[in-house]
XYZ file of N, CA, C and O in Angstrom:
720
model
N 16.016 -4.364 -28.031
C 14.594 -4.339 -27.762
C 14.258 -3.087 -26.956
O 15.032 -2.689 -26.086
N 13.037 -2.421 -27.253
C 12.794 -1.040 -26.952
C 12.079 -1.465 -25.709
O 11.343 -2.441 -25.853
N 12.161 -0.811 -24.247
C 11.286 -1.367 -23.156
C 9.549 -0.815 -23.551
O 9.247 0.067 -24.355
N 8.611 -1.645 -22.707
C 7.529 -1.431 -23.394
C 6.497 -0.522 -23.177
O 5.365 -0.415 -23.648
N 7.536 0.499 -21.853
C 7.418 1.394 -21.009
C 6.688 2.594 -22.331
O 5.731 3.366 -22.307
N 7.349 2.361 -23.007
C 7.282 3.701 -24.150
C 5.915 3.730 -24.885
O 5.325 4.697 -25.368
N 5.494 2.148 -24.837
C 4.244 2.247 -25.731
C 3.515 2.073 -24.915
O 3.279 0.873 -24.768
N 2.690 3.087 -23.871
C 1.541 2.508 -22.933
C 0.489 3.449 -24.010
O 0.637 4.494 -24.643
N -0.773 2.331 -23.807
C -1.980 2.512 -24.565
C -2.759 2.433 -23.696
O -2.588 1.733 -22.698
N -3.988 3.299 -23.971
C -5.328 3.177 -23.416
C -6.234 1.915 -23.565
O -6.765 1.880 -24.675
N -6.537 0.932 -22.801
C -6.998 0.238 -23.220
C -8.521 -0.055 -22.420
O -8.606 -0.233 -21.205
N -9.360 -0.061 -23.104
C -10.792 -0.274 -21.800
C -11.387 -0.981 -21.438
O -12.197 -1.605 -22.124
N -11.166 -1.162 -20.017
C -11.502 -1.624 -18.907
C -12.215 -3.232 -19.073
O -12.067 -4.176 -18.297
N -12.897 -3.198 -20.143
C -13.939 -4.413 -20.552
C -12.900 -5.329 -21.293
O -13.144 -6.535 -21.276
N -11.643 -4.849 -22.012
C -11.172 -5.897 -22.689
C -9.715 -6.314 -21.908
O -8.737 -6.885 -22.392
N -9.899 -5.894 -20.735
C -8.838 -6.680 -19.824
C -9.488 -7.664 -18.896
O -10.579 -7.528 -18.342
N -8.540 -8.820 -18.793
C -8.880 -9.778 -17.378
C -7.835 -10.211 -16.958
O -6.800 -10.121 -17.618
N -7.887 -10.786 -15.739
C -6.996 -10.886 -15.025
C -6.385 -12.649 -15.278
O -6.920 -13.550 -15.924
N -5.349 -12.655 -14.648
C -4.537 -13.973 -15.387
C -5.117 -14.850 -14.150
O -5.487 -14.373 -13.077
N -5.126 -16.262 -14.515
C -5.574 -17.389 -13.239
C -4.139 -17.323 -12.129
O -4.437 -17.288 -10.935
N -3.162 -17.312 -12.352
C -2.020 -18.176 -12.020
C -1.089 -16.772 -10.896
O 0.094 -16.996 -10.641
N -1.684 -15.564 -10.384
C -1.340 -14.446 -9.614
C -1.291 -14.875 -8.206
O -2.315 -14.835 -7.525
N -0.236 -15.259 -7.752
C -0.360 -15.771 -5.664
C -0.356 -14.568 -5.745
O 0.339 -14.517 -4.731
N -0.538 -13.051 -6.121
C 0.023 -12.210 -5.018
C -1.432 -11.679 -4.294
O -2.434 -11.490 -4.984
N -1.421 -11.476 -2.900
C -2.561 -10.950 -2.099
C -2.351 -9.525 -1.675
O -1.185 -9.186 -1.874
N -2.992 -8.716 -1.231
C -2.789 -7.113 -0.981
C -3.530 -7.488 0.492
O -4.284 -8.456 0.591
N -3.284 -6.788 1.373
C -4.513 -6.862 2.556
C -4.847 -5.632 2.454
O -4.013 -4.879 1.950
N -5.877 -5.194 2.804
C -7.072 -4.649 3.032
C -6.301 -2.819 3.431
O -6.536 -1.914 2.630
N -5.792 -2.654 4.179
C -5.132 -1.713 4.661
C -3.998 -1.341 3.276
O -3.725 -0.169 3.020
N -3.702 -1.927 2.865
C -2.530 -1.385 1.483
C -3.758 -1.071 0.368
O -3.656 -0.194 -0.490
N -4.573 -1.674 0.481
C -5.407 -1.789 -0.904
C -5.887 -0.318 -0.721
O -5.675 0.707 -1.369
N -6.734 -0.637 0.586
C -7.051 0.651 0.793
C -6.001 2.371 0.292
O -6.350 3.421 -0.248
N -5.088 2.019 0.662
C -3.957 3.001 0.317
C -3.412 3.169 -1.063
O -2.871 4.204 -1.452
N -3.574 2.163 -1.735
C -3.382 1.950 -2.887
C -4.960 2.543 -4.154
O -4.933 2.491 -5.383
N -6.206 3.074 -3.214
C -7.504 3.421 -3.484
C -6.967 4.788 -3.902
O -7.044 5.386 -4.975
N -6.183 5.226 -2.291
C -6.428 6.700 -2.266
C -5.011 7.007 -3.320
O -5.130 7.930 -4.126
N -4.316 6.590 -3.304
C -2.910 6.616 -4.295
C -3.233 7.100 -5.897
O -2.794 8.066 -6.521
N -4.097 6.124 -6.266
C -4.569 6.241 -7.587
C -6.107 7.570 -7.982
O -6.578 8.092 -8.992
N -6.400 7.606 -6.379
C -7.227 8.658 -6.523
C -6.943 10.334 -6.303
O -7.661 11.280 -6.625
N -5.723 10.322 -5.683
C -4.834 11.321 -5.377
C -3.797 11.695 -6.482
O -3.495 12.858 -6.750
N -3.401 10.842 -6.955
C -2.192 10.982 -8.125
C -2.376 10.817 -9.155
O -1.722 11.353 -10.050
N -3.627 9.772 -9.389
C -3.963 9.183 -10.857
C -3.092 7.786 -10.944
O -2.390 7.334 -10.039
N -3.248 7.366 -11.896
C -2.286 6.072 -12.574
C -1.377 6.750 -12.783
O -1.475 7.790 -13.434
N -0.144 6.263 -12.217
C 1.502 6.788 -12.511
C 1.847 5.365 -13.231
O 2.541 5.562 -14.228
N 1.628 4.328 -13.062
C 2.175 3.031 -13.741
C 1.382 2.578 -14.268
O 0.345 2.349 -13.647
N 1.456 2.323 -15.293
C 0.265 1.670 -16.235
C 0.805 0.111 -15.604
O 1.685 -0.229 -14.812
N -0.459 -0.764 -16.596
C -0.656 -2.287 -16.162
C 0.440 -3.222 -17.260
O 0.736 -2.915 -18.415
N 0.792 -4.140 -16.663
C 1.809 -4.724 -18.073
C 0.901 -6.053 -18.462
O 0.760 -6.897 -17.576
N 0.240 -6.289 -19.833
C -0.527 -7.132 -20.234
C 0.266 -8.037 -21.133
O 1.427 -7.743 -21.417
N -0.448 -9.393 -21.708
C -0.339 -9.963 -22.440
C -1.588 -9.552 -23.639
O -2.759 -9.335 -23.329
N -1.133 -9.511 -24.824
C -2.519 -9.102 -25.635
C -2.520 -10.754 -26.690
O -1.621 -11.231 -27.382
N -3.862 -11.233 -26.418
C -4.833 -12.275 -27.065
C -5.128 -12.103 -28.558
O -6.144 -11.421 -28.688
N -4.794 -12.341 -29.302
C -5.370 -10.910 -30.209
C -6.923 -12.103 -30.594
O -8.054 -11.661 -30.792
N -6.603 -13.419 -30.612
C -7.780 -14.059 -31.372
C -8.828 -13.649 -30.646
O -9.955 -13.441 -31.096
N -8.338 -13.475 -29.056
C -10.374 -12.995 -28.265
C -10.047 -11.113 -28.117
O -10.715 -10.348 -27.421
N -8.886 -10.741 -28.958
C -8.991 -9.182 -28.538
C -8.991 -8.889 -27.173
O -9.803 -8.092 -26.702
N -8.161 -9.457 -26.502
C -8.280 -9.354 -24.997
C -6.898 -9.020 -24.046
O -5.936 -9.775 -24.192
N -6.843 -8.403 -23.515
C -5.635 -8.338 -22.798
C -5.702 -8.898 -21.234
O -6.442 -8.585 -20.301
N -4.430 -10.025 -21.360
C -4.541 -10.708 -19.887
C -3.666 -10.035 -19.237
O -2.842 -9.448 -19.938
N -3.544 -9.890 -17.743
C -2.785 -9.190 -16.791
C -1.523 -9.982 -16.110
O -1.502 -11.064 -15.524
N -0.412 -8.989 -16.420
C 0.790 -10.084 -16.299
C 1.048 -9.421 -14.590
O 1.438 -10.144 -13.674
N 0.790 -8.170 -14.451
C 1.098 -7.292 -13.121
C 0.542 -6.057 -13.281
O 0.630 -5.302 -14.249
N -0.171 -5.883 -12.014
C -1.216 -4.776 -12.063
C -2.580 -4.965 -11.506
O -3.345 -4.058 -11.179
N -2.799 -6.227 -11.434
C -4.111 -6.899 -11.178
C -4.966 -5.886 -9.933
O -6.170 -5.630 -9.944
N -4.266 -5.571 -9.224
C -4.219 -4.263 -7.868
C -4.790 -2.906 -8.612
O -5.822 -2.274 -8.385
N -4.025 -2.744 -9.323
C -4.589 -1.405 -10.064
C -5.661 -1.281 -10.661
O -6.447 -0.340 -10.545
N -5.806 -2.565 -11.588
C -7.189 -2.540 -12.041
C -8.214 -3.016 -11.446
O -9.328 -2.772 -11.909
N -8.029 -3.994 -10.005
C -9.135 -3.426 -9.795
C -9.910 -2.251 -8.841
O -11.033 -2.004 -8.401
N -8.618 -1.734 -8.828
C -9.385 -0.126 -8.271
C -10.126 0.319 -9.420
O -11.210 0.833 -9.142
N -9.842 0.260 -10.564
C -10.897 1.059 -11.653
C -12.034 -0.068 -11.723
O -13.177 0.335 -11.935
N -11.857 -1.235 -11.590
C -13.194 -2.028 -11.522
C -14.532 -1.557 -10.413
O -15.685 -1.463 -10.835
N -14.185 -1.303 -9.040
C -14.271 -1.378 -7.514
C -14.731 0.171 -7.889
O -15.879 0.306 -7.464
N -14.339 1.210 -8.430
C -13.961 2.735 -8.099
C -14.724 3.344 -9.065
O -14.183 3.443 -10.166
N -16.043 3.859 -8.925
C -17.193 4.220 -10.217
C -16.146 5.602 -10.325
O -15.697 5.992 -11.403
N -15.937 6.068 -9.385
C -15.460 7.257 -9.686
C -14.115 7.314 -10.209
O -13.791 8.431 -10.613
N -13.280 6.437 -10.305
C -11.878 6.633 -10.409
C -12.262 6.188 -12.093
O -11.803 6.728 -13.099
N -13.278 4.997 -12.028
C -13.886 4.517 -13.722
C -14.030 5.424 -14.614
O -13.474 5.455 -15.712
N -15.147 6.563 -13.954
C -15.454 7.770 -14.764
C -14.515 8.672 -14.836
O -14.415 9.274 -15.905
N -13.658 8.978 -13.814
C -12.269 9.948 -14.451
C -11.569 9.832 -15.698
O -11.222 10.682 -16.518
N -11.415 8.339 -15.645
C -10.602 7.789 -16.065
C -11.073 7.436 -17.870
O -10.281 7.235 -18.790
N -12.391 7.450 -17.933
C -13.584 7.038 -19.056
C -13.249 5.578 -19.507
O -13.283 5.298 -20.705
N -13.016 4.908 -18.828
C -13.128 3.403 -18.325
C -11.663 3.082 -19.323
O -11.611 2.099 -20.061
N -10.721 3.909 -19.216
C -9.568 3.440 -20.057
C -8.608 3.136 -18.948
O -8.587 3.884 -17.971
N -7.889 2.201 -19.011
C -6.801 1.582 -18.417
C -5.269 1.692 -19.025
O -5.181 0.973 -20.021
N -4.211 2.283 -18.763
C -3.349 2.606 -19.044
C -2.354 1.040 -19.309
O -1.960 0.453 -18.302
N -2.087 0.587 -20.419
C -1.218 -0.093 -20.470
C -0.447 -0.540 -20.982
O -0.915 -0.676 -22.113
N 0.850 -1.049 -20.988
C 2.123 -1.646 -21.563
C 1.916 -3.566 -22.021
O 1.568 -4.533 -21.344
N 2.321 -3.418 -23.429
C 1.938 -5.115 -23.303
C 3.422 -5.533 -23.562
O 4.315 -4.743 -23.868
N 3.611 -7.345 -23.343
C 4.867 -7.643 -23.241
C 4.552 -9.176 -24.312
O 3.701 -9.990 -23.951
N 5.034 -9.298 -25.087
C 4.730 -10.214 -26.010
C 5.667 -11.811 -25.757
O 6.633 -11.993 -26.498
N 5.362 -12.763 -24.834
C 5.978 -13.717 -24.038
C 4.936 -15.181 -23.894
O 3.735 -14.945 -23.764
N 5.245 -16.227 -23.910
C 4.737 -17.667 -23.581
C 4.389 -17.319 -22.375
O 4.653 -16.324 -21.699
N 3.528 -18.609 -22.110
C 2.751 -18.519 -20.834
C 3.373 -18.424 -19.759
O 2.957 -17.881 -18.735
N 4.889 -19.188 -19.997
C 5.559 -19.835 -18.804
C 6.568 -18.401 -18.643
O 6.727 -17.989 -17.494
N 7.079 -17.833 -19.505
C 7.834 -16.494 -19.159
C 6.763 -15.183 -18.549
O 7.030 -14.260 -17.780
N 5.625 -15.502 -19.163
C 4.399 -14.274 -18.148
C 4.413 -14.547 -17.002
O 4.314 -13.689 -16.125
N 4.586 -16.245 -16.691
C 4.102 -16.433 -14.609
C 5.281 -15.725 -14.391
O 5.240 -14.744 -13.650
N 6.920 -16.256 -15.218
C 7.938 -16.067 -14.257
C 8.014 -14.354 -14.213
O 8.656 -13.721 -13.375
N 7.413 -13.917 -15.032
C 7.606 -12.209 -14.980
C 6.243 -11.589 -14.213
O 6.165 -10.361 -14.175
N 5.508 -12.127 -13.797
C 4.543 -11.782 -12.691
C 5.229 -12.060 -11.566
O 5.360 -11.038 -10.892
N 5.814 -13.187 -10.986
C 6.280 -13.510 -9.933
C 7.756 -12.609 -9.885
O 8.049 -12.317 -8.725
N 8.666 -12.150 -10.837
C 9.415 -11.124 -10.329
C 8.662 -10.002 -10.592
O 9.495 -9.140 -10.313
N 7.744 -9.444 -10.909
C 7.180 -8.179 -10.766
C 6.463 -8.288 -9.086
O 6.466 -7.470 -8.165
N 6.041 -9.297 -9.169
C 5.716 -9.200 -7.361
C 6.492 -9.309 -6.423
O 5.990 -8.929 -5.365
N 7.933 -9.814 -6.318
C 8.660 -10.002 -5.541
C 9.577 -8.880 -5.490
O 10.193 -8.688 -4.442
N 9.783 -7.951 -6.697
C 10.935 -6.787 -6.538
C 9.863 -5.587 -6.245
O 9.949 -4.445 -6.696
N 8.999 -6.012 -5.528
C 8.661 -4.250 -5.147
C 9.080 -4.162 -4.015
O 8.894 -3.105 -3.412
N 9.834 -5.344 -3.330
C 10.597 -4.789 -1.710
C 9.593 -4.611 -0.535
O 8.399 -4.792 -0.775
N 9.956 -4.302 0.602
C 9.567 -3.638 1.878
C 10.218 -2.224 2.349
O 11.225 -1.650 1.935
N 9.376 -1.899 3.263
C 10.182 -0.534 3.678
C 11.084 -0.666 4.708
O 10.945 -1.507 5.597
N 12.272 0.343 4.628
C 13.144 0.129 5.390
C 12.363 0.918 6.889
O 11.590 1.874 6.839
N 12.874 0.134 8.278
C 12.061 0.656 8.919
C 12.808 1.696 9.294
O 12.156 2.600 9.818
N 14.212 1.912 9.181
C 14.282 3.531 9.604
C 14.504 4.428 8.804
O 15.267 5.308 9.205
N 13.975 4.550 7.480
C 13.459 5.167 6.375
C 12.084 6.004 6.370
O 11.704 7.065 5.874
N 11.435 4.810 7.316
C 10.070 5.463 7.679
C 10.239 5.627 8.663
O 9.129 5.739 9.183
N 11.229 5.768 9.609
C 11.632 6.743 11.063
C 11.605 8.109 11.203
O 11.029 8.875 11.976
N 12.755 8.307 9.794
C 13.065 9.638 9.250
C 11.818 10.448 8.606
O 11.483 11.624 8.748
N 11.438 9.741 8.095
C 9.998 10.786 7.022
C 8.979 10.621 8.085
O 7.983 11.283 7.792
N 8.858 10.035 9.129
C 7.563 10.477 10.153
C 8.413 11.206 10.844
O 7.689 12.006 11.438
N 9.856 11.488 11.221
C 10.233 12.471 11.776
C 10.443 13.998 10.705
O 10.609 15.126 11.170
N 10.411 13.819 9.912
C 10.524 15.143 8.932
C 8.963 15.586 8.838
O 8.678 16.763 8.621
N 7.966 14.591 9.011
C 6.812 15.030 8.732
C 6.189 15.950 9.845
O 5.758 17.085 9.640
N 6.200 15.443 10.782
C 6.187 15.978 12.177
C 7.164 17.481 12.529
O 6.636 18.451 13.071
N 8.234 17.469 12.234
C 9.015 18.611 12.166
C 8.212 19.594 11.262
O 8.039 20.767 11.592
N 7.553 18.864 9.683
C 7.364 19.748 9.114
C 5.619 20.717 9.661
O 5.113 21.785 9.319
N 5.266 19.739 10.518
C 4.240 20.654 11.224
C 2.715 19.372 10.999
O 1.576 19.517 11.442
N 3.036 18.691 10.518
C 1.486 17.536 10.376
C 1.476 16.879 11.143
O 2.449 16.373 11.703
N -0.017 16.674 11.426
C -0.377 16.224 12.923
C -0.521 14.799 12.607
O -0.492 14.424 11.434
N -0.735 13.654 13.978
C -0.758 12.443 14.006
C -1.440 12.130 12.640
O -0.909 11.669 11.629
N -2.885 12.527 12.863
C -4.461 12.178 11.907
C -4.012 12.263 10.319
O -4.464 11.514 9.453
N -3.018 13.331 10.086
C -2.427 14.293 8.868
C -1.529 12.550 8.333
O -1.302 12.294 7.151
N -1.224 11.757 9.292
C 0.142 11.526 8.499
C -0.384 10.158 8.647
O 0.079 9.411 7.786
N -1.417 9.444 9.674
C -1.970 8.365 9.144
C -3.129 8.015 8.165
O -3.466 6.863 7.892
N -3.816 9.377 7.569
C -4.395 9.068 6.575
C -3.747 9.184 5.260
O -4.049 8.380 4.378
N -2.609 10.408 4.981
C -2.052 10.478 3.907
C -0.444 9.403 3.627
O 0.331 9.408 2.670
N -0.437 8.847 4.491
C 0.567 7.585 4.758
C 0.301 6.225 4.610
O 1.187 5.379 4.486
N -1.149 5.943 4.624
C -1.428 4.714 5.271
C -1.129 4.083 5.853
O -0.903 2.933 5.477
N -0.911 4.597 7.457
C -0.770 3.804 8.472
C -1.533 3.805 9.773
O -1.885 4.849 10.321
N -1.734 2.806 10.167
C -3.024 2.675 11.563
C -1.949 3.747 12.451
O -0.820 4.110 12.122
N -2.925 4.183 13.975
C -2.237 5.204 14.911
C -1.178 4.292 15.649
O -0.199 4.820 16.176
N -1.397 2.738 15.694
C -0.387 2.240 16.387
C 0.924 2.093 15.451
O 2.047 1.903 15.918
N 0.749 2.161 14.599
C 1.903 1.779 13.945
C 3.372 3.247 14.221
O 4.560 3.349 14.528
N 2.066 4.164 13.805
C 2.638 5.512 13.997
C 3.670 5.803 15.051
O 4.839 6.185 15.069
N 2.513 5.374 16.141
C 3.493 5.483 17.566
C 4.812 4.436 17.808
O 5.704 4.523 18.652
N 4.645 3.626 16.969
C 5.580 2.849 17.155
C 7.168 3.366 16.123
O 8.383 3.386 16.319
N 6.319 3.682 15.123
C 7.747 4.041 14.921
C 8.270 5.313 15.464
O 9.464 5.612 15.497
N 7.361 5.987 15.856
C 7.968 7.453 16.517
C 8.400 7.153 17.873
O 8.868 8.137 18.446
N 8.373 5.757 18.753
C 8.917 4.912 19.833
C 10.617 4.805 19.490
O 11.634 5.069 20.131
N 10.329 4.264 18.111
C 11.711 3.571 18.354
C 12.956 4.825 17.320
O 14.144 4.686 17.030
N 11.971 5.961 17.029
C 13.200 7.314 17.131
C 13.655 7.674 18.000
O 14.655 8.391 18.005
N 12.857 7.153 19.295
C 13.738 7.827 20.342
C 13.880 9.402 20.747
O 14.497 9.890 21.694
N 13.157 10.005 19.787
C 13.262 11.549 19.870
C 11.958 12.370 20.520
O 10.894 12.300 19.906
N 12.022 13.059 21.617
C 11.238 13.320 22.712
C 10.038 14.167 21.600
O 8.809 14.109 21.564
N 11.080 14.970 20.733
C 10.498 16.109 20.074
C 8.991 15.391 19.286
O 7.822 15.759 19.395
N 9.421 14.569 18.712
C 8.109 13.806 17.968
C 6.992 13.568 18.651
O 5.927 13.277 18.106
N 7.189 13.694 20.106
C 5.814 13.643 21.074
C 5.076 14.744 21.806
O 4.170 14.811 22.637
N 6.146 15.887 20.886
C 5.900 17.374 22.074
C 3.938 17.574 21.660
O 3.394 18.369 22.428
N 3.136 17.038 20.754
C 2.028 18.248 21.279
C 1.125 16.557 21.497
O -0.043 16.566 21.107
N 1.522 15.558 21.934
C 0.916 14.109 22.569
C 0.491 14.528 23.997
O 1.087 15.059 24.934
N -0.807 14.072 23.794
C -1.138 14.073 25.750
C -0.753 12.186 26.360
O -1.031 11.027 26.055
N -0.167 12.760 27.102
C -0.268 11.192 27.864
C -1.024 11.143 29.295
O -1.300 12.019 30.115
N -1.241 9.737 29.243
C -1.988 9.587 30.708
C -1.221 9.200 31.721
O -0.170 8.634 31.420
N -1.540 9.401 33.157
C -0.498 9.454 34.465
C -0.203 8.144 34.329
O -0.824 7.196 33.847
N 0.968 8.271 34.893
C 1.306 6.416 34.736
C 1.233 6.058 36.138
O 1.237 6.861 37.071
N 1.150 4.468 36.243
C 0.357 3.833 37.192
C 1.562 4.195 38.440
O 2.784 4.094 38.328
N 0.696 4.686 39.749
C 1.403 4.390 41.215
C 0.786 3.638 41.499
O -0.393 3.467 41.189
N 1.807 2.687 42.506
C 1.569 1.944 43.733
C 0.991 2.607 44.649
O 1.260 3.745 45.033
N -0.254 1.513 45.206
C -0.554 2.435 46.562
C 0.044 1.544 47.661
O 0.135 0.328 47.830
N 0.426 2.671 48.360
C 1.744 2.700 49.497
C 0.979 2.011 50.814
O 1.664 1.446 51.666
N -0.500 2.085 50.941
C -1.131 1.596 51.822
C -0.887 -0.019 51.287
O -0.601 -0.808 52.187
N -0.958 -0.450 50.201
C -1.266 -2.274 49.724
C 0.445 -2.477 50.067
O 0.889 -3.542 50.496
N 1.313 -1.248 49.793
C 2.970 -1.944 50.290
C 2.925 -2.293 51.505
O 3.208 -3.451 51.809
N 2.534 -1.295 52.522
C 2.812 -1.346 53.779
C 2.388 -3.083 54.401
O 2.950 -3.759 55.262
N 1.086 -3.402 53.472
C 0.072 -4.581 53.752
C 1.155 -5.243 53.823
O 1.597 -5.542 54.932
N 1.942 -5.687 52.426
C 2.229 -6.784 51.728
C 3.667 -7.192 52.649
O 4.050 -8.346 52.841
N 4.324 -5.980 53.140
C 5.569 -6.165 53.258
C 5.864 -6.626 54.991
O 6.880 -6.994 55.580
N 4.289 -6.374 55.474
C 4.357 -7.196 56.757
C 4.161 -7.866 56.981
O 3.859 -8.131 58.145
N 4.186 -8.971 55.689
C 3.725 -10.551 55.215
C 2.109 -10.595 55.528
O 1.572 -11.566 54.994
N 1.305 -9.829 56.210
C -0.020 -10.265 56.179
C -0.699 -10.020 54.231
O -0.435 -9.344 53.237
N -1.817 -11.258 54.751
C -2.388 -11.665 52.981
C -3.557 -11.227 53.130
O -4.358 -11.275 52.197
């Protein structure tokens, strides 16, 4: 069997829908990233469908994310001239859930000191905080956190920090002669 990678077709936008039976959720912050991904790069992965043929329709086995950035995205719609890139997989109902549910489960997590290294290469390579949480998608805390747990001073050289807290020596003197 030939994978179905080979035959991706244009298909538009109006004759796809999405399947009932998808647990998978995106939050808001990936989606978002997943906006600028497809608006920066284009579609690199087409959608993998089931095709209907009696309603001419293609249901969504994985991808549901992608399309609806072209739903959501007038502009990514009109780049695109409302065509949707996709692969169909010819399967029963019950082999589409189980191949949605491993298409959602093998896309993994990131290793976190994977993304130690590439915010430290990024930074070496000269991009600033702002540079690497918009083209990264990641909030500024996250940032700092992983550039925390590199441990490497260098990743903080052009950071301002604020004075860190002293004791005032007048409230010691108070405290330590037991008066309250």
């Amino acid at each position: 069997m030939k994978s179905p990678v080979y035959d991706v077709r244009p298909v538009p936008i109006e004759k796809i829908r999405a399947n009932v039976y998808n647990p998978n959720a995106v939050a808001p912050p990936e989606m978002r990233l997943l906006e600028k991904s497809i608006r920066e790069d284009g579609y690199t992965m087409p959608i993998v469908c089931y095709h209907l043929p009696d309603e001419d329709v293609y249901e969504i086995v994985d991808g549901f994310h992608r399309y609806t950035v072209m739903l959501t995205c007038a502009d990514v719609r009109e780049r695109e001239a409302g065509m949707m890139p996709v692969v169909v997989i010819d399967k029963d109902i019950s082999n589409r859930m189980a191949s949605t549910i491993r298409h959602n489960r093998a896309r993994g997590t990131h290793s976190i000191d994977l993304m130690v290294n590439i915010v430290a290469e990024l930074v070496a390579a000269g991009m600033s905080d702002e540079w690497i949480v918009k083209n990264i998608g990641m909030d500024a805390d996250e940032l700092l956190r992983l550039k925390q747990i590199s441990g490497l001073a260098a990743l903080f050289k052009d950071r301002e920090f604020s004075r860190a807290w002293a004791a005032n020596t007048q409230d010691e003197q108070f405290y330590e002669a037991g008066e309250q």
